[in-house]
Coordinates of C-alpha atoms in Angstrom, one line a residue:
Chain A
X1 CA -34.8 -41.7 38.9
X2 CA -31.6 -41.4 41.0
X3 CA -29.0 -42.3 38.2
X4 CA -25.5 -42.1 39.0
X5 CA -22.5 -40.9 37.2
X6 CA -18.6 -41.9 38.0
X7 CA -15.7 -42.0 36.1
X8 CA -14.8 -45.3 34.0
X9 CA -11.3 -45.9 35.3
X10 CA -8.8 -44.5 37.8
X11 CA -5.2 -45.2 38.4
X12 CA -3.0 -45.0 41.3
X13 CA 0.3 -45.6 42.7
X14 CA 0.7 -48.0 45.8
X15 CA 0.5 -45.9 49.5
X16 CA -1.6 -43.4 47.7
X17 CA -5.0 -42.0 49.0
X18 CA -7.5 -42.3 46.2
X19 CA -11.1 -40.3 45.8
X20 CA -13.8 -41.4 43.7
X21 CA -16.5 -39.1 43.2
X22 CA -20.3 -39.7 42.0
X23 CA -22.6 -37.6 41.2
X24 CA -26.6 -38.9 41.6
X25 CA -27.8 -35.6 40.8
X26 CA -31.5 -36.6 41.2
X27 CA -31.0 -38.1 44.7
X28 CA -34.2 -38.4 46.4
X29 CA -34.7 -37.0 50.0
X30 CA -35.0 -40.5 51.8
X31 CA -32.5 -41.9 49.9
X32 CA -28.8 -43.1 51.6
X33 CA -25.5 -43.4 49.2
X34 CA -23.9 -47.0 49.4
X35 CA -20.5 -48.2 47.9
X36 CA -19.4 -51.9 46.6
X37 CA -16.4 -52.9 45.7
X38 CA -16.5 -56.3 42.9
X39 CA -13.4 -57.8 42.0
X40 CA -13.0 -60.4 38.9
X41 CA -14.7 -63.3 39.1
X42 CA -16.9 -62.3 42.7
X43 CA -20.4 -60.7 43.4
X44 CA -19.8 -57.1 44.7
X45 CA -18.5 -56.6 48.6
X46 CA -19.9 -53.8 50.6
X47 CA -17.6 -51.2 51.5
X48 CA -19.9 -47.7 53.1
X49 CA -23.4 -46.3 53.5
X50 CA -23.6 -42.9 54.1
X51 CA -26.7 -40.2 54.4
X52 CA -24.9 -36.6 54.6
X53 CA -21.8 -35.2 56.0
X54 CA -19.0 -38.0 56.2
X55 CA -19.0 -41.7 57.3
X56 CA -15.9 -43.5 58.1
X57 CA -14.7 -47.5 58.3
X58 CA -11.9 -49.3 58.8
X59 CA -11.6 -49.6 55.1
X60 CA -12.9 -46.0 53.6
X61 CA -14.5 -43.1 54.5
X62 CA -17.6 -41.6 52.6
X63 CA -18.0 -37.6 52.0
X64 CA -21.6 -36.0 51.1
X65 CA -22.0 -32.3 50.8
X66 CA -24.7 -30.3 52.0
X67 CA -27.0 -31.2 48.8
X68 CA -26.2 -34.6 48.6
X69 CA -25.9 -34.4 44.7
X70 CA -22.4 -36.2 44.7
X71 CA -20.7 -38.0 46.7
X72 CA -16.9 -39.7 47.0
X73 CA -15.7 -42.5 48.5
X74 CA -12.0 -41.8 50.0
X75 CA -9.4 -45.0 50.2
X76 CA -6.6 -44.2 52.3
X77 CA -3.0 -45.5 51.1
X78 CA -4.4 -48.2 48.3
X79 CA -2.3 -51.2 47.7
X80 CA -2.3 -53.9 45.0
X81 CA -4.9 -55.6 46.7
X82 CA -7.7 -52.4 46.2
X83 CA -7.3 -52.9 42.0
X84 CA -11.3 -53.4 41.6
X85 CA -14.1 -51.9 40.2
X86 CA -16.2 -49.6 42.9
X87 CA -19.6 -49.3 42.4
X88 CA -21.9 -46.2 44.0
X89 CA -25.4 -47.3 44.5
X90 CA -28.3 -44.6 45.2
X91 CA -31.8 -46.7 46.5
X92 CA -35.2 -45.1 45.8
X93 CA -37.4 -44.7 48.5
X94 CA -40.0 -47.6 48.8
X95 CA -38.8 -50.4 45.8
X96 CA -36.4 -51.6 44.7
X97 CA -37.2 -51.4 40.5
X98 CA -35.4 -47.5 41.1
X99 CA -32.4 -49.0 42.4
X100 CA -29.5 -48.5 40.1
X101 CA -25.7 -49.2 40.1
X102 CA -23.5 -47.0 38.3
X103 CA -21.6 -48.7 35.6
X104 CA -18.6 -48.7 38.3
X105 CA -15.2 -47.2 38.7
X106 CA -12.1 -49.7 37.6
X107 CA -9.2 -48.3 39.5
X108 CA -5.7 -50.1 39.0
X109 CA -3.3 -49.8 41.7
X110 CA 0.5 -50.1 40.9
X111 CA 3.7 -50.2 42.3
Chain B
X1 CA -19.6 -64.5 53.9
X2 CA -23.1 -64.5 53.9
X3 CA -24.7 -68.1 53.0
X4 CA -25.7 -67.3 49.5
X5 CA -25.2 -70.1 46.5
X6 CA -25.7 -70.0 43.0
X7 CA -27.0 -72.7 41.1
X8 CA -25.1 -73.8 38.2
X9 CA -22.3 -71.4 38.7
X10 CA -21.9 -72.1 34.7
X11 CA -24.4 -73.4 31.8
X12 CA -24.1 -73.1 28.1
X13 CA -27.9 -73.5 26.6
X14 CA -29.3 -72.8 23.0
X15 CA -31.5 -70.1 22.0
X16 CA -35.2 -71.1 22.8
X17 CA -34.5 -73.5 25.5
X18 CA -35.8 -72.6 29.4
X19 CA -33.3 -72.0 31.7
X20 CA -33.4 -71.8 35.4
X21 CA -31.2 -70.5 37.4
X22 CA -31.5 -71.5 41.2
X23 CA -30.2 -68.7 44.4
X24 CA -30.2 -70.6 47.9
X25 CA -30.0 -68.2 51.0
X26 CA -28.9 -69.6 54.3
X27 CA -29.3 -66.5 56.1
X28 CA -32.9 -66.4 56.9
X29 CA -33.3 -62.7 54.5
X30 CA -36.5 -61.3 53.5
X31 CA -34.8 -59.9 50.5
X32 CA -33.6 -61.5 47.5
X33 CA -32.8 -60.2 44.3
X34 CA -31.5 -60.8 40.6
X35 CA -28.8 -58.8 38.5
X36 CA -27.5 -59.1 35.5
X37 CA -23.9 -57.7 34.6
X38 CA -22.9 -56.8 31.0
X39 CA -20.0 -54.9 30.0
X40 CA -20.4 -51.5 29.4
X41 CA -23.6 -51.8 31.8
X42 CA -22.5 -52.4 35.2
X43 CA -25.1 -54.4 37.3
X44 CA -28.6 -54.0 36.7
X45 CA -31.7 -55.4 38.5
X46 CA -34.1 -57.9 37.3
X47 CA -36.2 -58.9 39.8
X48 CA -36.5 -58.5 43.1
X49 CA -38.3 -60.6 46.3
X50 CA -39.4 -59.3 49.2
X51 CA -41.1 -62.2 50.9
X52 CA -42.4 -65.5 49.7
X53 CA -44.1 -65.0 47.2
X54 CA -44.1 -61.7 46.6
X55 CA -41.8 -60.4 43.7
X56 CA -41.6 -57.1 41.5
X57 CA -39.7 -55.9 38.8
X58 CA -36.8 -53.9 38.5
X59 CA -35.2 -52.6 35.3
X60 CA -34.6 -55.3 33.0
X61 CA -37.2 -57.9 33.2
X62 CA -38.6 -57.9 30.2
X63 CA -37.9 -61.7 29.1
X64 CA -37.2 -63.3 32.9
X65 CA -39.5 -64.6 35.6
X66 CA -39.2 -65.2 38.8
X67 CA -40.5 -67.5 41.9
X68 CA -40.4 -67.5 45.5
X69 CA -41.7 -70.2 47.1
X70 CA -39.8 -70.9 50.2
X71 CA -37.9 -67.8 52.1
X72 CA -34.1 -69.6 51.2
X73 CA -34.9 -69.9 47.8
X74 CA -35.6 -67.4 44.6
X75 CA -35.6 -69.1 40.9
X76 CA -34.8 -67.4 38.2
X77 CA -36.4 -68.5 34.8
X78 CA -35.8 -67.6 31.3
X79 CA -38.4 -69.2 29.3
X80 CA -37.1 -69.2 26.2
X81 CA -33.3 -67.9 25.7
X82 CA -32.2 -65.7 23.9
X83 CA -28.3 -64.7 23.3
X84 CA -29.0 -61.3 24.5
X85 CA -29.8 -62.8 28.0
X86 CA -25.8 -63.8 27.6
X87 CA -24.3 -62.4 30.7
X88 CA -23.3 -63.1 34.5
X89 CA -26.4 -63.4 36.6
X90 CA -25.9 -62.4 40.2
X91 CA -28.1 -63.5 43.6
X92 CA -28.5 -61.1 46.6
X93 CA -30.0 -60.5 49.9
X94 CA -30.6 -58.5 52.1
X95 CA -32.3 -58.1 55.9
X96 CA -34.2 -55.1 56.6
X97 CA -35.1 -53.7 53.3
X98 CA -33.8 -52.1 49.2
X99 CA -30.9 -49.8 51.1
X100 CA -29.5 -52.5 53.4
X101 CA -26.6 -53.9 52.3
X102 CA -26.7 -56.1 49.9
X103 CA -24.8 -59.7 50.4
X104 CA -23.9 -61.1 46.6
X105 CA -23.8 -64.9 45.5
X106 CA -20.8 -65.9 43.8
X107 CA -22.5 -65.7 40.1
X108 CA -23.6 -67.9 37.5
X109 CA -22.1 -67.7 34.0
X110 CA -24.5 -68.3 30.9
X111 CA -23.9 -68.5 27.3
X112 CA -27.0 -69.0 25.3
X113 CA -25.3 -69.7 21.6

């Protein structure tokens, strides 16, 4: 079971770049690494997918090493606007019942 | 955004009574699915559809059932509340399968006192 691990809060200053890691130490060989973002009061908002090496948006980029045991999602000069929680999301191969979100990274961006 | 709605967006129920909670999908998706998000828990999965009629289980659905009878539609029923089933309840879909991205609903709020 693909468990995930992040950190429970994160704080940055505005214009910073921020990285938040996760490790899914039990990441199975099909599966692929996805990030949400959820802010109060909303369902959680795709942000990146990944399956190795390093993915990049217009909003974040997405860094997996070699044995795909951890991961971090990379957000380039935060502002206000990025103060969420951040979810990491590892799928099992074949159902759904494996999937599991982390309990979720609250970062706070301030001035 | 994705044409997901959540029906009642808020209900306050007493322990013992049914409670359904209705997801409407405008989007055409084969997948649909049910969370639950508690503090200190993050989101977890309670169901999950992946065509009409057919529906599995996911982590925490000991308590919940589930129906799919039309493709834009996925009911969620708790037979008989409990106050441990207090908590946001969260729709999704998805296209092509578990690791495509998930669209979210906007929620639905329940107290059971």
């Amino acid at each position: 079971l693909a468990k995930t691990t992040q950190p429970i809060s994160m704080d940055s200053y505005e214009g910073q770049e921020v990285n938040i890691t996760c490790s899914h130490n039990n990441i199975a060989t099909n599966d692929y690494i996805t990030w949400y973002q959820q802010f109060p009061s909303q369902g959680p908002r795709f942000i990146i997918q990944g399956y190795k090496t390093k993915v990049t948006n217009e909003v974040a980029s997405l860094f997996i090493p070699a044995d795909r045991k951890s991961s971090t999602l990379s957000l380039p000069r935060v502002s206000l606007s990025d103060t969420a929680v951040y979810y990491c999301l590892v799928g099992e191969t074949g159902t759904a019942s494996k999937l599991t979100f982390g309990t979720g990274t609250r970062l706070q961006v301030t001035l | 955004d994705a044409g997901i709605t959540q029906s009642p967006r808020h209900k306050v129920t007493e322990t013992g009574t049914p409670v359904t909670l209705r997801c409407h999908q405008t989007e055409n998706h084969r997948y649909m699915y049910w969370y639950r998000q508690d503090p200190g828990h993050g989101l977890r999965l309670i169901h999950y559809s992946y065509g009409v009629k057919d529906t599995d289980k996911g982590e925490v659905s000991d308590g919940y059932s589930v129906s799919r009878s039309k493709t834009e539609d996925f009911l969620l029923t708790l037979e008989s509340a409990t106050s441990s089933q207090t908590s946001v309840y969260f729709c999704a879909i998805s296209d092509q399968g578990f690791q495509e991205t998930q669209y979210f609903g906007p929620g639905t709020r329940l107290l059971v006192l």
